[in-house]
mmCIF file of C-alpha atoms and ligand atoms in Angstrom:
data_model
loop_
_atom_site.group_PDB
_atom_site.id
_atom_site.type_symbol
_atom_site.label_atom_id
_atom_site.label_comp_id
_atom_site.label_asym_id
_atom_site.label_seq_id
_atom_site.Cartn_x
_atom_site.Cartn_y
_atom_site.Cartn_z
ATOM 1 C CA MET M 29 69.372 -63.597 145.723
ATOM 2 C CA LEU M 30 66.929 -62.999 142.269
ATOM 3 C CA HIS M 31 66.625 -66.216 140.169
ATOM 4 C CA GLU M 32 67.024 -65.680 136.644
ATOM 5 C CA ILE M 33 64.511 -67.434 133.919
ATOM 6 C CA HIS M 34 65.981 -69.296 131.102
ATOM 7 C CA VAL M 35 64.576 -70.433 127.819
ATOM 8 C CA ILE M 36 65.579 -73.062 125.240
ATOM 9 C CA SER M 37 64.586 -73.316 122.121
ATOM 10 C CA ASP M 38 63.791 -76.262 121.836
ATOM 11 C CA GLY M 39 64.097 -77.231 117.745
ATOM 12 C CA ARG M 40 61.285 -77.222 115.971
ATOM 13 C CA LEU M 41 60.372 -74.057 115.195
ATOM 14 C CA HIS M 42 61.483 -72.312 111.977
ATOM 15 C CA PRO M 43 64.000 -69.533 113.288
ATOM 16 C CA GLU M 44 60.995 -66.539 111.926
ATOM 17 C CA LYS M 45 58.825 -68.412 114.672
ATOM 18 C CA LEU M 46 61.492 -68.531 116.770
ATOM 19 C CA ALA M 47 62.370 -64.867 116.172
ATOM 20 C CA GLU M 48 59.374 -63.670 117.443
ATOM 21 C CA LEU M 49 59.003 -66.417 120.037
ATOM 22 C CA ALA M 50 61.875 -64.349 121.484
ATOM 23 C CA ALA M 51 60.607 -61.071 120.421
ATOM 24 C CA ALA M 52 57.873 -62.025 122.492
ATOM 25 C CA VAL M 53 59.279 -62.984 126.233
ATOM 26 C CA HIS M 54 62.540 -61.699 126.822
ATOM 27 C CA PRO M 55 61.235 -59.136 129.113
ATOM 28 C CA ILE M 56 60.092 -61.161 131.103
ATOM 29 C CA VAL M 57 63.081 -63.362 131.042
ATOM 30 C CA ASP M 58 66.784 -63.288 131.541
ATOM 31 C CA TYR M 59 68.313 -65.455 129.434
ATOM 32 C CA ILE M 60 67.489 -67.462 125.476
ATOM 33 C CA HIS M 61 69.235 -69.904 124.658
ATOM 34 C CA LEU M 62 69.087 -70.544 120.487
ATOM 35 C CA ARG M 63 70.619 -74.385 120.853
ATOM 36 C CA GLU M 64 69.165 -75.889 117.682
ATOM 37 C CA LYS M 65 70.909 -79.169 116.828
ATOM 38 C CA ALA M 66 70.589 -79.559 113.633
ATOM 39 C CA MET M 67 71.247 -76.016 112.303
ATOM 40 C CA SER M 68 74.478 -75.847 111.042
ATOM 41 C CA ALA M 69 76.905 -72.431 112.311
ATOM 42 C CA ARG M 70 75.824 -71.409 109.420
ATOM 43 C CA GLU M 71 72.492 -71.064 110.292
ATOM 44 C CA LEU M 72 72.435 -70.586 113.905
ATOM 45 C CA LEU M 73 74.215 -67.256 112.739
ATOM 46 C CA ALA M 74 71.126 -65.865 110.661
ATOM 47 C CA ALA M 75 68.975 -67.492 113.307
ATOM 48 C CA ALA M 76 70.615 -65.378 116.247
ATOM 49 C CA GLN M 77 70.485 -62.507 113.812
ATOM 50 C CA GLN M 78 66.828 -62.906 113.304
ATOM 51 C CA MET M 79 66.670 -63.013 117.063
ATOM 52 C CA LEU M 80 68.467 -59.814 117.203
ATOM 53 C CA GLN M 81 66.773 -58.199 115.144
ATOM 54 C CA ALA M 82 64.012 -58.809 116.562
ATOM 55 C CA GLY M 83 64.390 -57.053 119.490
ATOM 56 C CA VAL M 84 66.569 -59.803 121.811
ATOM 57 C CA PRO M 85 68.931 -57.877 123.950
ATOM 58 C CA PRO M 86 72.474 -59.375 122.908
ATOM 59 C CA SER M 87 72.808 -60.268 126.571
ATOM 60 C CA LYS M 88 70.033 -62.307 126.714
ATOM 61 C CA LEU M 89 71.123 -64.020 123.728
ATOM 62 C CA VAL M 90 72.812 -67.745 124.184
ATOM 63 C CA ILE M 91 74.233 -69.846 122.007
ATOM 64 C CA ASN M 92 74.135 -73.389 122.315
ATOM 65 C CA ASP M 93 77.848 -75.224 122.294
ATOM 66 C CA ARG M 94 79.317 -72.878 119.235
ATOM 67 C CA ILE M 95 81.609 -70.149 120.909
ATOM 68 C CA ASP M 96 82.242 -68.856 117.667
ATOM 69 C CA VAL M 97 78.723 -68.342 116.700
ATOM 70 C CA ALA M 98 78.021 -66.558 119.593
ATOM 71 C CA LEU M 99 81.576 -64.010 118.612
ATOM 72 C CA ALA M 100 80.430 -63.727 115.795
ATOM 73 C CA ALA M 101 76.325 -62.966 116.737
ATOM 74 C CA GLY M 102 77.489 -60.567 119.170
ATOM 75 C CA ALA M 103 75.705 -63.028 121.475
ATOM 76 C CA GLY M 104 75.783 -61.643 125.412
ATOM 77 C CA GLY M 105 76.476 -65.477 126.366
ATOM 78 C CA VAL M 106 77.921 -69.201 124.395
ATOM 79 C CA GLN M 107 76.826 -72.811 126.584
ATOM 80 C CA LEU M 108 79.004 -75.361 126.530
ATOM 81 C CA ALA M 109 78.367 -79.235 126.295
ATOM 82 C CA TRP M 110 80.521 -82.006 127.789
ATOM 83 C CA HIS M 111 81.548 -82.389 123.760
ATOM 84 C CA SER M 112 82.174 -78.118 123.691
ATOM 85 C CA LEU M 113 85.677 -76.978 124.961
ATOM 86 C CA PRO M 114 85.447 -76.171 127.638
ATOM 87 C CA PRO M 115 85.252 -73.265 129.778
ATOM 88 C CA ALA M 116 88.872 -72.557 130.164
ATOM 89 C CA ALA M 117 89.701 -72.778 126.595
ATOM 90 C CA ALA M 118 86.461 -70.612 125.176
ATOM 91 C CA ARG M 119 87.708 -67.786 127.865
ATOM 92 C CA GLY M 120 90.288 -67.715 126.456
ATOM 93 C CA LEU M 121 88.907 -66.789 123.288
ATOM 94 C CA ALA M 122 86.309 -64.831 124.808
ATOM 95 C CA THR M 123 86.943 -62.827 128.034
ATOM 96 C CA GLY M 124 83.966 -60.980 127.468
ATOM 97 C CA LEU M 125 81.394 -63.767 126.365
ATOM 98 C CA ARG M 126 79.049 -64.962 130.355
ATOM 99 C CA ILE M 127 80.083 -68.786 130.014
ATOM 100 C CA GLY M 128 77.768 -71.720 130.784
ATOM 101 C CA ARG M 129 78.158 -75.068 131.656
ATOM 102 C CA SER M 130 75.937 -77.849 130.699
ATOM 103 C CA VAL M 131 76.546 -80.267 133.845
ATOM 104 C CA HIS M 132 74.088 -83.329 135.734
ATOM 105 C CA SER M 133 76.569 -84.701 138.683
ATOM 106 C CA TRP M 134 77.700 -82.408 141.446
ATOM 107 C CA GLU M 135 81.364 -83.943 140.334
ATOM 108 C CA GLU M 136 80.959 -81.737 136.526
ATOM 109 C CA ALA M 137 78.477 -79.334 138.838
ATOM 110 C CA ALA M 138 82.342 -78.551 140.995
ATOM 111 C CA GLU M 139 84.435 -79.113 137.837
ATOM 112 C CA ALA M 140 82.599 -76.237 135.654
ATOM 113 C CA GLY M 141 82.701 -73.874 138.487
ATOM 114 C CA ARG M 142 87.126 -74.829 138.486
ATOM 115 C CA GLN M 143 87.332 -74.796 135.546
ATOM 116 C CA GLY M 144 86.072 -70.576 135.433
ATOM 117 C CA ALA M 145 82.171 -71.380 133.637
ATOM 118 C CA ASP M 146 80.311 -68.049 135.356
ATOM 119 C CA PHE M 147 77.002 -70.619 135.574
ATOM 120 C CA CYS M 148 76.019 -74.066 135.106
ATOM 121 C CA LEU M 149 73.032 -75.438 134.613
ATOM 122 C CA TYR M 150 72.011 -78.636 135.909
ATOM 123 C CA GLY M 151 69.145 -81.165 134.904
ATOM 124 C CA HIS M 152 67.731 -82.988 134.742
ATOM 125 C CA VAL M 153 65.614 -83.137 137.676
ATOM 126 C CA PHE M 154 62.083 -84.351 136.801
ATOM 127 C CA PRO M 155 61.062 -85.942 133.639
ATOM 128 C CA THR M 156 61.506 -84.713 130.507
ATOM 129 C CA ALA M 157 60.206 -85.724 126.754
ATOM 130 C CA CYS M 158 63.545 -84.555 125.889
ATOM 131 C CA LYS M 159 65.308 -87.195 126.685
ATOM 132 C CA PRO M 160 62.800 -89.979 127.610
ATOM 133 C CA GLY M 161 63.584 -93.152 129.230
ATOM 134 C CA GLN M 162 66.595 -91.374 131.488
ATOM 135 C CA GLN M 163 65.715 -91.608 135.400
ATOM 136 C CA ALA M 164 65.362 -88.112 136.836
ATOM 137 C CA ARG M 165 67.687 -87.011 139.314
ATOM 138 C CA GLY M 166 65.336 -85.861 141.752
ATOM 139 C CA LEU M 167 65.412 -82.862 144.422
ATOM 140 C CA ALA M 168 68.137 -84.606 146.575
ATOM 141 C CA GLN M 169 70.677 -84.734 144.120
ATOM 142 C CA LEU M 170 69.945 -80.882 142.695
ATOM 143 C CA ALA M 171 70.150 -79.749 146.028
ATOM 144 C CA GLU M 172 73.854 -81.355 146.791
ATOM 145 C CA ALA M 173 74.811 -80.552 143.307
ATOM 146 C CA VAL M 174 74.503 -77.006 144.595
ATOM 147 C CA ARG M 175 76.216 -77.841 147.861
ATOM 148 C CA TRP M 176 79.254 -78.856 145.648
ATOM 149 C CA SER M 177 78.371 -75.835 142.576
ATOM 150 C CA ARG M 178 80.638 -72.806 143.497
ATOM 151 C CA ILE M 179 79.205 -71.216 140.481
ATOM 152 C CA PRO M 180 74.951 -69.967 140.210
ATOM 153 C CA LEU M 181 73.337 -73.697 139.486
ATOM 154 C CA ILE M 182 70.468 -73.497 137.047
ATOM 155 C CA ALA M 183 67.812 -76.436 137.479
ATOM 156 C CA LEU M 184 66.752 -78.031 134.023
ATOM 157 C CA GLY M 185 64.285 -80.699 132.786
ATOM 158 C CA GLY M 186 60.790 -80.729 133.241
ATOM 159 C CA ILE M 187 60.469 -77.935 135.138
ATOM 160 C CA THR M 188 56.737 -75.945 135.666
ATOM 161 C CA PRO M 189 55.717 -73.057 136.879
ATOM 162 C CA GLY M 190 53.910 -76.229 140.112
ATOM 163 C CA ASN M 191 57.835 -77.677 140.629
ATOM 164 C CA ALA M 192 59.600 -73.969 140.133
ATOM 165 C CA GLY M 193 58.953 -73.314 143.845
ATOM 166 C CA ALA M 194 61.037 -76.775 145.019
ATOM 167 C CA VAL M 195 63.105 -75.910 143.286
ATOM 168 C CA LEU M 196 64.422 -72.478 144.532
ATOM 169 C CA THR M 197 64.089 -73.855 147.876
ATOM 170 C CA GLN M 198 66.865 -76.489 146.896
ATOM 171 C CA GLY M 199 69.046 -73.277 146.670
ATOM 172 C CA ALA M 200 69.537 -73.636 142.454
ATOM 173 C CA ALA M 201 69.799 -69.982 140.919
ATOM 174 C CA GLY M 202 67.402 -69.990 138.799
ATOM 175 C CA ILE M 203 65.365 -72.360 135.900
ATOM 176 C CA ALA M 204 65.455 -73.210 132.383
ATOM 177 C CA VAL M 205 63.078 -74.134 130.924
ATOM 178 C CA MET M 206 61.836 -75.099 127.144
ATOM 179 C CA SER M 207 58.583 -76.636 126.348
ATOM 180 C CA GLY M 208 56.889 -74.987 129.737
ATOM 181 C CA ILE M 209 57.841 -72.082 127.002
ATOM 182 C CA CYS M 210 58.194 -72.864 123.636
ATOM 183 C CA GLY M 211 55.691 -75.607 123.117
ATOM 184 C CA ALA M 212 52.968 -74.297 125.440
ATOM 185 C CA PRO M 213 49.849 -72.600 123.039
ATOM 186 C CA ASP M 214 50.605 -68.725 124.199
ATOM 187 C CA PRO M 215 54.426 -69.246 124.944
ATOM 188 C CA VAL M 216 54.080 -65.200 126.368
ATOM 189 C CA ALA M 217 50.913 -66.702 129.222
ATOM 190 C CA ALA M 218 53.574 -69.574 129.973
ATOM 191 C CA ALA M 219 56.332 -67.031 130.922
ATOM 192 C CA ARG M 220 54.708 -64.671 133.211
ATOM 193 C CA ALA M 221 53.605 -67.821 134.788
ATOM 194 C CA TYR M 222 57.270 -68.862 135.434
ATOM 195 C CA ARG M 223 57.596 -65.767 136.296
ATOM 196 C CA GLU M 224 55.022 -64.899 139.057
ATOM 197 C CA ALA M 225 56.546 -68.922 140.001
ATOM 198 C CA VAL M 226 60.469 -67.161 140.787
ATOM 199 C CA HIS M 227 58.558 -63.855 142.006
ATOM 200 C CA ARG M 228 56.541 -65.742 144.717
ATOM 201 C CA ASP M 229 59.589 -67.655 145.619
ATOM 202 C CA ARG M 230 61.700 -64.584 146.111
ATOM 203 C CA ALA M 231 58.827 -62.814 148.096
ATOM 204 C CA ALA M 232 58.616 -66.243 150.779
ATOM 205 C CA GLU M 233 62.626 -65.596 150.700
ATOM 206 C CA LEU M 234 62.049 -62.106 151.455
ATOM 207 C CA ALA M 235 59.610 -63.081 154.352
ATOM 208 C CA GLU M 236 62.031 -65.560 156.334
ATOM 209 C CA ALA M 237 65.311 -62.824 155.946
ATOM 210 C CA LEU M 238 62.703 -60.329 157.268
ATOM 211 C CA GLU M 239 61.378 -62.615 160.278
ATOM 212 C CA MET M 240 64.960 -63.896 161.065
ATOM 213 C CA ALA M 241 66.243 -59.967 160.629
ATOM 214 C CA GLN M 242 63.342 -59.025 163.734
ATOM 215 C CA SER M 243 64.197 -62.131 165.400
ATOM 216 C CA GLN M 244 67.686 -60.730 165.640
ATOM 217 C CA GLY M 245 66.598 -58.166 166.526
ATOM 218 C CA THR M 246 64.624 -58.828 169.428
ATOM 219 C CA ALA M 247 67.531 -60.975 170.776
ATOM 220 C CA GLY M 248 69.883 -57.740 170.689
ATOM 221 C CA GLY M 249 67.413 -55.744 172.457
ATOM 222 C CA GLU M 250 67.242 -58.609 175.077
ATOM 223 C CA GLN M 251 71.030 -58.479 175.294
ATOM 224 C CA ALA M 252 71.541 -54.727 175.433
HETATM 225 C C1 3NM H 321 68.139 -79.616 126.896
HETATM 226 C C2 3NM H 321 68.284 -80.266 128.087
HETATM 227 N N1 3NM H 321 68.930 -80.742 129.012
HETATM 228 C C3 3NM H 321 68.767 -81.515 129.640
HETATM 229 C C4 3NM H 321 69.930 -82.213 130.593
HETATM 230 O O1 3NM H 321 69.418 -82.974 131.375
HETATM 231 O O2 3NM H 321 71.012 -81.707 129.760
HETATM 232 S S1 3NM H 321 67.597 -81.012 129.933
HETATM 233 C C5 3NM H 321 66.854 -79.991 128.358
HETATM 234 C C6 3NM H 321 65.223 -80.042 128.358
HETATM 235 C C7 3NM H 321 64.741 -79.391 128.883
HETATM 236 O O3 3NM H 321 63.193 -79.330 129.158
HETATM 237 P P1 3NM H 321 62.281 -79.246 129.248
HETATM 238 O O4 3NM H 321 62.205 -77.926 130.266
HETATM 239 O O5 3NM H 321 61.262 -79.449 128.348
HETATM 240 O O6 3NM H 321 61.734 -80.121 130.056
#
């Protein structure tokens, strides 16, 4: 499985700076989520258009919460929260959009798939400034959510290049990062560090698969 990296905007950057950041990191990551809770629909659309004009491929742009803005901007995806339109209703409006659902328990992860979401973001795995005072769910609960999810589950919250491997080992299909990239002094270097961490994990996965295939091959040879 190829692991994904999602970058989530942190609500702190001016749209121009955000477009600059997105233009610089999009070749390194898989998706960029425009999550700007304080923006009106009109402002969100303008920010999305700036990102696209700066060179972000539409297929990599995900708009948080607002399916209307996602459609108006021609973005590739929408990320739905508990208060957004349910995935099934969103699907009825937009067959071509990749639909993400934000979830916080194994029950919600299972439900997201039943409702027709394409992937879910599960958080928060580790302590994060984004959720002050709220208990992080940890790796064991992440693994449980992965077991129940019938769609790719992307881990979110406090993910660093140092702990990304542990998260992927639990079966997550990828990682989502806010402050580690948007708040980094050098977002490109930070995105590369995450990509390297995710690749390293992929290399370990391949080595394991190879070892297993070789041992099965040996066993098969003995039987023949
Ligand atoms: C946007 C968001 N939602 C979360 C959730 O648990 O639902 S955690 C989060 C932000 C995570 O930011 P960082 O990568 O800086 O820890």
